[in-house]
XYZ file of C-alpha atoms in Angstrom:
683
model
C 102.717 140.990 82.546
C 102.966 137.412 82.251
C 102.023 135.685 78.841
C 98.495 133.689 78.769
C 99.212 130.663 79.597
C 97.677 127.091 77.394
C 94.717 126.876 79.630
C 94.123 130.524 79.305
C 94.363 130.292 75.838
C 91.516 127.151 75.792
C 89.293 128.995 77.655
C 89.293 131.921 75.421
C 89.020 129.733 72.762
C 85.660 127.467 74.814
C 84.349 130.936 75.153
C 84.514 132.068 71.654
C 82.661 129.098 69.880
C 80.176 129.484 72.898
C 79.063 132.610 71.935
C 79.397 132.358 68.052
C 77.405 128.943 68.896
C 74.834 130.879 71.069
C 74.431 133.583 68.208
C 74.128 130.794 65.709
C 71.093 129.431 67.472
C 69.690 132.945 68.285
C 69.817 133.700 64.570
C 68.467 130.508 63.441
C 65.657 130.745 65.579
C 64.943 134.203 64.117
C 64.861 132.644 60.657
C 62.462 129.826 61.741
C 60.287 132.324 63.364
C 60.161 134.798 60.673
C 59.990 131.468 57.392
C 57.194 130.085 59.764
C 55.057 133.622 59.967
C 55.665 134.063 56.259
C 54.615 130.408 55.156
C 58.332 129.775 53.607
C 58.481 126.169 55.630
C 58.153 123.688 53.745
C 56.011 121.796 56.703
C 52.902 119.921 55.807
C 51.620 120.506 59.836
C 51.606 124.015 59.079
C 50.252 123.665 55.471
C 47.285 121.735 56.538
C 46.490 123.971 59.220
C 46.309 126.507 56.636
C 44.678 124.860 54.433
C 42.186 123.922 56.518
C 41.117 126.885 57.922
C 40.903 128.124 54.250
C 38.206 125.462 53.774
C 36.448 126.281 56.629
C 36.110 130.229 55.837
C 36.172 129.540 51.923
C 32.732 127.534 52.833
C 31.324 130.462 54.516
C 31.483 132.755 51.202
C 30.123 129.497 48.780
C 29.671 126.273 48.095
C 32.918 123.544 47.680
C 33.543 121.250 45.302
C 33.280 117.865 46.573
C 36.507 116.848 46.993
C 36.925 119.620 49.692
C 33.873 118.796 51.258
C 34.595 114.576 51.839
C 36.240 114.216 55.771
C 38.312 111.276 56.206
C 35.930 108.284 57.648
C 35.204 109.017 61.453
C 37.196 112.046 61.475
C 36.414 115.306 62.088
C 38.571 118.384 60.753
C 40.005 121.043 62.563
C 42.527 123.660 61.985
C 45.366 121.040 63.132
C 47.505 118.987 60.728
C 45.780 115.633 61.867
C 41.838 115.026 63.041
C 40.447 114.482 65.926
C 38.814 111.642 66.352
C 35.223 112.179 68.168
C 35.032 109.605 71.141
C 31.253 110.600 71.156
C 30.055 109.828 67.320
C 27.557 107.378 66.782
C 28.315 104.417 65.254
C 25.979 105.166 61.990
C 28.816 107.708 60.798
C 27.059 110.807 61.224
C 29.349 113.314 60.039
C 29.148 117.009 61.903
C 28.560 119.865 60.523
C 31.729 121.471 61.207
C 33.149 118.949 58.569
C 31.357 119.124 55.779
C 32.739 122.485 54.085
C 29.992 122.928 51.588
C 27.402 123.281 54.277
C 29.335 125.167 56.798
C 27.344 128.738 55.292
C 24.303 127.066 57.098
C 25.405 127.050 60.524
C 25.119 129.862 62.962
C 27.751 132.425 64.522
C 29.394 131.514 67.961
C 27.238 133.645 69.772
C 28.851 136.875 71.813
C 30.659 136.732 75.188
C 27.956 138.469 76.658
C 25.246 136.029 75.601
C 26.910 132.921 75.840
C 27.416 134.171 79.698
C 24.050 134.772 80.114
C 22.903 132.057 78.898
C 25.345 129.592 80.880
C 24.407 131.168 83.607
C 20.283 130.298 83.073
C 22.036 126.603 82.175
C 23.828 126.388 85.408
C 20.556 127.940 87.441
C 18.213 125.560 85.641
C 21.018 122.449 86.106
C 21.013 122.711 89.787
C 17.224 122.589 90.155
C 17.211 119.772 87.950
C 19.873 117.664 90.202
C 17.879 119.036 93.392
C 14.570 117.588 92.080
C 16.270 114.360 91.126
C 17.926 114.057 94.175
C 14.912 114.728 96.510
C 13.093 111.744 94.026
C 15.869 109.227 94.748
C 16.116 109.718 98.430
C 12.232 108.556 98.341
C 13.061 105.990 96.133
C 15.509 105.110 98.112
C 18.347 104.970 95.542
C 20.390 108.127 93.822
C 19.459 109.303 90.805
C 22.672 110.357 89.205
C 21.663 111.728 85.694
C 22.692 110.020 82.715
C 24.495 111.684 79.780
C 24.762 108.920 77.492
C 21.063 109.711 75.364
C 21.743 113.142 75.000
C 25.498 113.199 74.332
C 25.554 110.658 71.370
C 24.314 113.546 69.341
C 26.891 115.856 70.512
C 30.683 116.793 68.178
C 33.409 117.513 69.705
C 34.528 120.124 66.617
C 30.776 121.444 66.299
C 31.195 122.481 69.997
C 34.416 124.335 69.606
C 33.365 126.266 66.482
C 29.604 126.328 65.888
C 26.239 126.403 67.315
C 23.909 123.538 66.349
C 20.699 124.525 67.968
C 18.947 121.034 67.195
C 22.503 118.832 68.456
C 24.078 121.835 71.229
C 26.092 120.301 73.529
C 24.912 120.375 77.343
C 26.757 122.284 80.282
C 28.860 119.344 81.549
C 29.947 118.059 78.023
C 31.439 122.100 77.011
C 33.149 121.979 80.679
C 35.029 118.168 80.041
C 37.356 119.720 78.162
C 39.168 121.421 80.389
C 40.639 117.777 81.376
C 41.590 117.751 77.760
C 44.432 121.065 78.306
C 47.574 119.648 80.023
C 49.199 123.416 79.617
C 48.156 126.076 82.067
C 49.332 128.471 79.566
C 47.111 127.378 76.778
C 43.584 128.494 75.971
C 41.074 125.751 77.718
C 38.444 125.861 74.815
C 35.017 125.804 75.439
C 35.282 126.460 79.294
C 35.138 130.215 80.617
C 34.983 131.451 84.174
C 32.298 129.919 85.061
C 32.864 126.714 84.145
C 36.458 127.022 86.108
C 34.308 127.869 89.418
C 31.744 125.368 89.595
C 33.891 122.299 87.657
C 31.044 119.785 87.549
C 31.959 116.476 87.495
C 32.827 115.068 83.945
C 32.713 111.966 81.940
C 36.128 110.817 81.574
C 35.845 108.335 79.638
C 35.057 110.350 76.632
C 38.436 111.848 76.345
C 40.861 109.621 75.750
C 44.966 110.376 75.557
C 44.751 111.160 71.997
C 42.271 113.810 72.032
C 43.218 115.212 74.389
C 47.460 115.615 72.408
C 45.081 116.938 69.414
C 42.998 119.425 71.342
C 47.048 120.920 72.733
C 47.808 121.030 68.899
C 45.025 122.951 67.723
C 46.277 126.505 67.076
C 43.279 129.090 67.340
C 43.831 132.476 66.289
C 41.597 135.135 68.790
C 40.940 138.507 67.592
C 42.698 140.278 69.532
C 43.694 143.262 67.510
C 40.028 143.786 66.557
C 38.791 143.883 69.664
C 41.975 146.586 70.836
C 41.238 148.796 67.682
C 37.782 148.791 68.266
C 38.400 149.983 71.994
C 40.476 152.495 71.663
C 38.715 153.718 69.137
C 35.608 154.064 71.314
C 37.324 155.416 74.294
C 38.575 158.130 72.024
C 35.292 158.983 70.754
C 33.721 159.127 74.551
C 36.358 161.351 75.752
C 36.385 163.834 72.362
C 32.850 164.260 72.863
C 32.616 164.982 76.488
C 35.471 167.104 75.935
C 34.468 168.727 73.206
C 30.974 168.090 72.638
C 29.522 168.179 69.265
C 28.800 170.207 66.043
C 25.719 171.420 64.991
C 23.840 168.206 63.061
C 22.819 168.585 59.064
C 24.526 168.900 55.986
C 24.943 172.643 55.127
C 26.059 175.172 57.379
C 25.059 176.449 60.799
C 24.820 180.294 61.543
C 25.322 181.822 64.683
C 24.302 185.746 65.987
C 24.647 187.149 68.936
C 24.691 190.747 70.488
C 28.152 191.479 71.519
C 30.577 194.471 72.347
C 33.484 194.835 70.023
C 37.100 196.710 70.397
C 35.360 200.256 68.804
C 33.182 200.108 72.072
C 29.876 199.431 70.390
C 27.275 196.653 70.318
C 26.760 195.135 67.318
C 25.130 191.821 66.396
C 28.101 189.024 64.883
C 27.199 186.217 63.269
C 29.481 183.176 63.093
C 28.894 180.235 60.719
C 30.662 177.295 60.708
C 30.635 173.843 59.220
C 27.248 170.850 60.159
C 28.476 167.719 60.990
C 25.716 164.919 59.580
C 27.650 161.996 61.645
C 26.692 163.382 64.829
C 30.304 164.286 65.912
C 32.536 166.801 67.037
C 33.486 169.998 65.223
C 36.389 170.657 62.200
C 39.128 172.286 65.068
C 38.595 169.813 67.133
C 39.072 167.069 65.044
C 42.243 168.771 63.756
C 43.083 169.460 67.555
C 42.291 165.449 68.138
C 44.551 164.248 65.198
C 42.560 164.110 62.290
C 44.745 164.166 59.057
C 44.909 167.723 57.786
C 48.078 168.498 55.822
C 48.993 171.949 56.387
C 49.802 170.571 60.100
C 52.110 168.234 58.935
C 54.210 169.940 56.462
C 54.727 173.726 55.253
C 51.920 174.580 53.107
C 53.197 177.296 50.279
C 49.896 178.556 50.552
C 48.541 179.089 53.775
C 52.544 180.321 54.503
C 51.681 182.841 51.966
C 48.113 184.494 54.001
C 50.034 184.038 57.162
C 53.086 186.375 55.900
C 50.429 188.926 54.202
C 48.834 188.887 57.642
C 52.525 189.424 59.301
C 53.044 192.328 57.162
C 50.047 193.728 57.852
C 50.325 193.937 61.323
C 53.754 195.333 61.208
C 51.821 198.839 59.478
C 49.609 198.844 62.546
C 49.649 201.190 65.115
C 48.244 202.079 68.342
C 44.747 203.514 67.981
C 43.643 205.865 70.683
C 40.264 207.234 71.370
C 40.560 210.959 71.565
C 37.707 210.623 74.850
C 40.359 208.149 77.033
C 37.933 205.325 77.148
C 40.363 203.200 76.025
C 42.840 201.816 73.338
C 43.096 199.294 70.887
C 46.037 197.803 68.116
C 45.017 198.776 64.450
C 45.856 199.719 60.743
C 44.975 203.350 59.605
C 42.227 202.296 57.862
C 40.118 201.171 60.864
C 41.166 204.129 63.156
C 38.279 205.953 62.972
C 38.079 210.133 63.097
C 37.024 209.836 66.681
C 40.927 208.280 67.719
C 44.246 209.361 67.380
C 46.521 206.770 65.804
C 50.232 206.811 67.200
C 52.280 206.047 64.854
C 55.985 206.310 65.197
C 57.530 207.965 62.203
C 60.254 210.135 60.920
C 60.417 212.772 63.252
C 58.322 211.224 65.825
C 60.474 208.268 66.192
C 59.562 206.049 69.274
C 62.566 204.372 71.677
C 66.020 204.061 70.025
C 64.507 205.454 66.566
C 62.259 202.840 65.676
C 59.539 203.337 63.026
C 57.599 200.304 63.567
C 54.945 200.861 66.099
C 53.345 202.080 68.487
C 52.107 199.220 70.448
C 48.897 199.562 72.925
C 50.450 198.416 76.339
C 54.127 197.674 75.569
C 57.102 199.637 74.741
C 60.893 198.596 74.993
C 61.031 201.622 77.724
C 58.503 200.301 80.318
C 59.095 196.679 79.767
C 60.614 195.160 83.002
C 60.578 191.642 81.913
C 62.206 191.031 79.239
C 63.938 194.187 79.139
C 65.477 195.578 75.669
C 68.930 196.107 76.420
C 72.432 194.820 75.146
C 72.868 192.541 74.272
C 69.299 191.272 73.791
C 67.743 194.900 72.619
C 64.529 194.401 70.910
C 64.493 194.324 67.062
C 62.675 197.349 65.169
C 59.831 195.274 64.025
C 57.065 195.279 66.195
C 56.127 191.351 64.909
C 59.458 190.215 66.113
C 59.165 192.225 69.863
C 58.397 189.685 72.781
C 55.288 189.774 75.193
C 55.918 191.803 78.085
C 55.296 189.836 81.341
C 56.178 192.789 83.760
C 55.656 196.469 82.812
C 55.507 199.670 84.738
C 53.153 202.181 83.884
C 54.274 205.784 82.665
C 53.582 208.654 85.699
C 52.212 211.130 83.539
C 48.541 213.197 84.308
C 45.357 212.043 82.967
C 45.386 215.063 80.385
C 49.061 214.431 79.062
C 49.450 213.298 75.604
C 53.080 211.334 75.912
C 53.073 207.496 75.653
C 49.479 207.526 76.046
C 49.936 203.927 74.400
C 51.384 202.848 77.741
C 48.895 204.759 79.884
C 45.007 203.900 77.970
C 42.930 200.963 78.416
C 43.598 198.062 76.183
C 39.823 197.023 74.210
C 41.359 193.928 72.693
C 43.905 191.608 72.732
C 44.769 188.985 70.036
C 42.137 186.279 68.966
C 43.003 182.947 67.172
C 40.094 181.594 65.742
C 39.413 179.444 62.170
C 41.734 175.947 61.250
C 44.248 178.499 59.396
C 45.647 180.176 61.855
C 43.788 183.197 61.417
C 43.798 185.956 64.128
C 42.563 189.241 65.161
C 42.348 192.043 67.578
C 39.181 191.931 69.302
C 37.206 191.408 72.785
C 36.830 188.291 74.420
C 32.780 188.436 74.097
C 33.250 188.360 69.949
C 36.520 185.688 70.669
C 34.041 183.348 72.171
C 31.280 183.903 69.107
C 33.905 182.444 66.647
C 35.191 180.066 69.288
C 38.743 181.246 69.465
C 41.511 180.954 71.965
C 41.999 184.801 73.316
C 45.240 185.472 73.909
C 44.862 187.670 77.772
C 48.777 188.266 77.899
C 49.610 189.266 74.400
C 49.334 192.469 72.852
C 49.876 191.599 69.371
C 48.875 188.273 66.933
C 52.628 187.965 65.924
C 53.281 187.257 69.942
C 50.713 183.755 69.570
C 51.411 180.489 67.244
C 47.789 180.259 66.274
C 48.564 177.534 63.723
C 50.290 175.765 65.976
C 47.895 175.988 68.799
C 44.980 175.095 66.262
C 47.003 171.489 65.004
C 47.220 170.796 69.058
C 49.178 167.393 69.768
C 52.787 167.602 70.473
C 54.196 171.172 69.410
C 56.588 171.816 66.330
C 60.009 171.151 66.695
C 60.552 174.684 64.722
C 56.964 176.701 65.470
C 57.486 177.959 61.170
C 57.850 174.575 60.126
C 54.673 171.827 60.819
C 55.750 168.690 61.626
C 52.857 166.607 62.760
C 53.323 163.649 60.006
C 52.176 161.004 62.613
C 48.560 162.058 62.247
C 48.917 159.538 59.435
C 48.443 157.332 62.583
C 46.739 158.837 64.968
C 43.572 159.720 62.781
C 43.112 156.010 62.254
C 41.671 156.102 65.679
C 39.285 158.975 65.466
C 36.021 159.524 64.144
C 33.919 162.335 62.350
C 30.757 161.030 64.727
C 28.678 158.770 66.527
C 27.236 157.459 62.950
C 30.831 156.980 61.584
C 32.031 154.710 64.601
C 28.634 152.903 64.240
C 29.750 151.722 60.672
C 33.665 151.033 62.072
C 32.679 149.026 65.096
C 29.888 147.045 62.611
C 32.390 146.232 59.928
C 35.106 145.297 62.288
C 33.047 143.124 64.854
C 31.384 141.186 61.477
C 34.196 141.548 58.988
C 37.735 142.251 60.068
C 37.163 139.776 63.084
C 36.441 136.847 61.322
C 39.139 138.082 59.169
C 41.560 138.011 61.846
C 40.295 134.456 63.085
C 42.073 133.339 60.031
C 45.445 134.980 59.600
C 45.915 135.771 63.156
C 46.586 138.839 65.132
C 50.444 139.913 63.745
C 48.945 139.622 60.455
C 46.106 141.923 60.835
C 47.818 144.481 62.843
C 50.229 144.954 59.831
C 47.639 144.655 56.885
C 45.249 147.267 59.243
C 47.778 150.136 60.301
C 49.400 150.164 56.444
C 46.636 150.401 54.918
C 45.766 153.000 56.868
C 48.228 155.087 57.130
C 49.184 154.708 53.412
C 45.464 155.845 52.494
C 45.562 158.572 54.538
C 48.830 159.685 53.412
C 47.365 159.224 49.812
C 44.651 161.501 50.777
C 46.947 163.973 52.262
C 48.489 164.272 48.888
C 45.747 164.551 46.509
C 43.614 166.555 49.173
C 45.681 168.528 51.559
C 43.092 170.855 52.692
C 40.343 168.346 53.573
C 40.363 167.445 57.464
C 39.267 163.826 57.436
C 39.382 161.105 59.956
C 38.576 157.511 60.766
C 39.949 154.348 59.596
C 38.616 153.869 56.023
C 41.789 153.334 53.974
C 42.455 150.783 56.954
C 38.947 148.619 56.325
C 39.359 148.803 52.532
C 42.371 146.973 53.074
C 41.115 144.330 55.227
C 39.023 144.246 51.796
C 41.527 143.322 49.664
C 42.900 141.229 52.173
C 39.419 138.983 51.276
C 39.673 139.229 47.736
C 42.845 137.630 47.803
C 41.538 134.854 50.344
C 39.237 134.409 47.725
C 40.845 134.451 44.787
C 43.498 132.120 46.193
C 40.196 129.953 46.729
C 39.372 130.098 43.182
C 39.781 126.288 42.491
C 37.904 125.175 45.906
C 34.489 126.914 44.757
C 31.720 124.894 42.605
C 30.791 128.375 41.528
C 34.092 130.801 41.967
C 32.827 133.055 39.557
C 29.739 133.864 42.101
C 31.954 133.863 44.919
C 33.983 136.207 43.896
C 31.254 138.521 42.538
C 29.872 138.257 46.468
C 32.324 140.195 47.447
C 33.630 142.342 44.407
C 30.314 143.890 44.270
C 30.223 145.451 48.009
C 33.751 146.668 47.584
C 32.441 148.292 44.265
C 29.313 149.188 45.584
C 31.244 151.367 48.378
C 33.642 152.624 45.866
C 30.763 154.535 44.080
C 29.519 155.675 47.829
C 32.909 157.292 47.842
C 31.908 159.786 45.071
C 29.921 161.305 47.473
C 30.626 164.012 50.149
C 31.313 162.954 53.626
C 33.881 159.912 51.922
C 37.266 159.743 50.874
C 37.350 157.994 47.967
C 41.450 158.433 47.650
C 41.806 157.006 50.878
C 39.845 153.855 50.384
C 41.820 153.317 46.535
C 45.252 153.203 47.831
C 44.031 151.558 51.255
C 42.457 148.573 48.937
C 45.789 148.519 47.050
C 48.035 148.395 50.173
C 45.787 145.737 51.499
C 46.190 143.867 48.065
C 50.243 143.747 48.249
C 50.561 143.222 51.813
C 48.437 140.248 51.951
C 50.332 138.405 49.572
C 53.318 139.380 51.233
C 52.145 138.251 55.042
C 49.591 135.682 54.305
C 50.820 132.214 54.343
C 50.993 129.665 51.938
C 49.417 132.622 49.527
C 51.413 133.381 46.244
C 50.587 133.880 42.561
C 49.511 130.377 41.449
C 50.316 126.813 42.600
C 52.789 127.773 45.718
C 56.287 126.614 46.226
C 58.790 128.155 48.394
C 60.602 129.805 45.611
C 57.841 131.578 44.234
C 56.353 132.440 47.439
C 59.633 134.317 48.569
C 59.514 136.464 45.218
C 55.754 136.867 45.971
C 56.636 138.864 49.112
C 59.923 140.486 47.782
C 57.505 141.876 44.728
C 54.617 142.368 47.089
C 56.687 144.272 49.656
C 59.179 145.851 46.956
C 55.771 147.472 45.412
C 54.313 149.062 48.068
C 57.612 150.074 50.131
C 58.193 152.102 46.450
C 54.544 153.430 45.934
C 54.800 154.763 49.607
C 57.986 156.340 49.320
C 56.083 157.962 46.043
C 53.502 159.154 47.530
C 56.065 160.456 50.411
C 58.266 162.372 47.729
C 55.075 163.830 46.411
C 53.459 165.173 49.679
C 56.369 166.728 50.644
C 58.533 168.038 47.436
C 55.874 168.856 44.785
C 52.854 169.186 46.983
C 49.596 168.946 44.846
C 47.823 172.270 46.512
C 45.969 173.218 43.216
C 44.545 170.124 41.676
C 41.089 170.719 40.986
C 40.646 167.643 39.038
C 41.836 165.641 42.213
C 38.770 166.466 43.767
C 36.241 165.024 40.797
C 37.575 161.273 42.020
C 36.452 162.210 45.803
C 33.348 163.883 45.265
C 31.106 164.466 42.149
C 29.470 168.542 42.342
C 26.276 167.705 41.296
C 25.151 170.699 42.728
C 27.305 174.219 43.665
C 27.420 173.012 47.323
C 27.285 169.379 47.024
C 31.168 168.737 47.923
C 31.445 171.859 50.673
C 31.245 168.970 53.384
C 34.773 169.112 55.259
C 36.479 171.176 52.650
C 38.496 174.038 53.666
C 38.108 176.983 51.259
C 42.078 178.290 51.868
C 42.665 181.444 52.473
C 45.291 183.431 50.191
C 44.887 186.980 51.386
C 45.066 188.909 54.615
C 42.601 188.605 57.161
C 44.400 190.951 59.940
C 41.898 193.600 59.142
C 39.154 192.510 57.845
C 37.095 191.630 60.892
C 37.223 193.431 64.473
């Protein structure tokens, strides 16, 4: 092999330098983006942009001091670091409403997209008719009638048009569409121009939009509430699908009982009753909410109490045997106490062993001797305990006469099969009629309850990695997009369209997603920790995180207000009232509390130019580290408590979530956990 030449060495060095330079540029770009996102850049442009947004937002909550209300002469203040000079300003020095932050709260909100679309279509029809009339008059008078815009446009202000509606001085359609020519890049959102405006493209008064105005409009940074719209859309679709597939539970605040005449496994027809919790929100049942991904701790980790009760059921089934009716009308799997005098309990025991000397069994319809698939043969011989037997999918029937007593458990007709019901993995051997009454899952192909995984079936979602160990920790996320009912969903939509959307316009979609999801997941984790057996759904923790974000912004704007205590009370009082509502049933106060705490910490971490005290880069970095570190530490502590030291019997934790004014006042979504066997109690 020839040694490398000087040229090869030079090429190698240049390649290494180029790679290092590219990596260095990429690293600087990432650092620049992160510092810009967190507000660590010492840039007057970004700081002024955020300051102007804060002024505009703070002005909607309370009156600002005079020094924050005075704009520069002849300029309108916008989100950018510069001011947009309004070429249509009246010479008298008229100041637009959007420039006066103290009076901003008197301005109307922008109308919805649907409302503006309908209104725009109406204006288009009216404008076209007016132009036709003027053209007709001009043709009759011998001269063209070009519509004049100047008399009406003297009251028009560019900033008012972009951000606020002013009915007395609202712009006409041509002014709204004139902004299209002011934006040079096709990738940027054209302010004030929609699909209708692009389609019709009326003539514009080009002298009004100078090169300076175009450049300033290009520099504007207008956050759009994409995350709010996405989250609301997903929540709405999930609810529609849930109601279409599962239907609604009985409406009310108590319990509903349904009675029906059904045939039981003893061939008797009896009136049986089924009681279930009503839903005040007009939505799915508890079982359906769990199946859809609601917060439910037993589906997320191994629950000691639930595991103990399921083991009792398993031990009781191990001592069961086939109960064959003496008249040959059928058979069903039962414990000794349930097999009446008109039946024979075919239990294998010493002196009457089963195949291979087995003492556990027999099982109605299943026997190792007659099962073809899966066959009981070395090295896959079935265990002695019947609760470890696999379900036989292919079996042969013994060739016995009708009156023969040999292996009657294999020649009789099965009167009952496993039925999974409830939300704690309960199972019973019964008929399909009875199983349908209790809204259970009837297993036509199974013989024993131990052959079904009832609790995994109740939890639904992604199957457990180990059917004995629930692992659906992702319920902390999925429950954010699930609602208890229609009323619950409407409350969420109103909050997100009224409060969350405006907040996202201030801080941006990425920051809002971090605060919303982080607060919601942490709130659900706290609820799972302190209320492990309560079925909950909805983004209440995330919503309180958004409220905490608002409180942080008001506290940061403290020096701007003329009466800061009034502004703080306007926000703090509703939050306090909502916490008091959390002491009533149907609400989750633990999710509220920890969602608020995490929202407060995350707001200080991700909101730019927000810090404890006067802003500077060093203090902001410290606040980010402290806030994120505190949030992560609190989340780790909750996770450790949830998995390592679960609070399964914390009666005091209930009082923060619901004050029991009466005996049944707090039984809304609470699950009364069984702590004994239910295998032989119902049939």
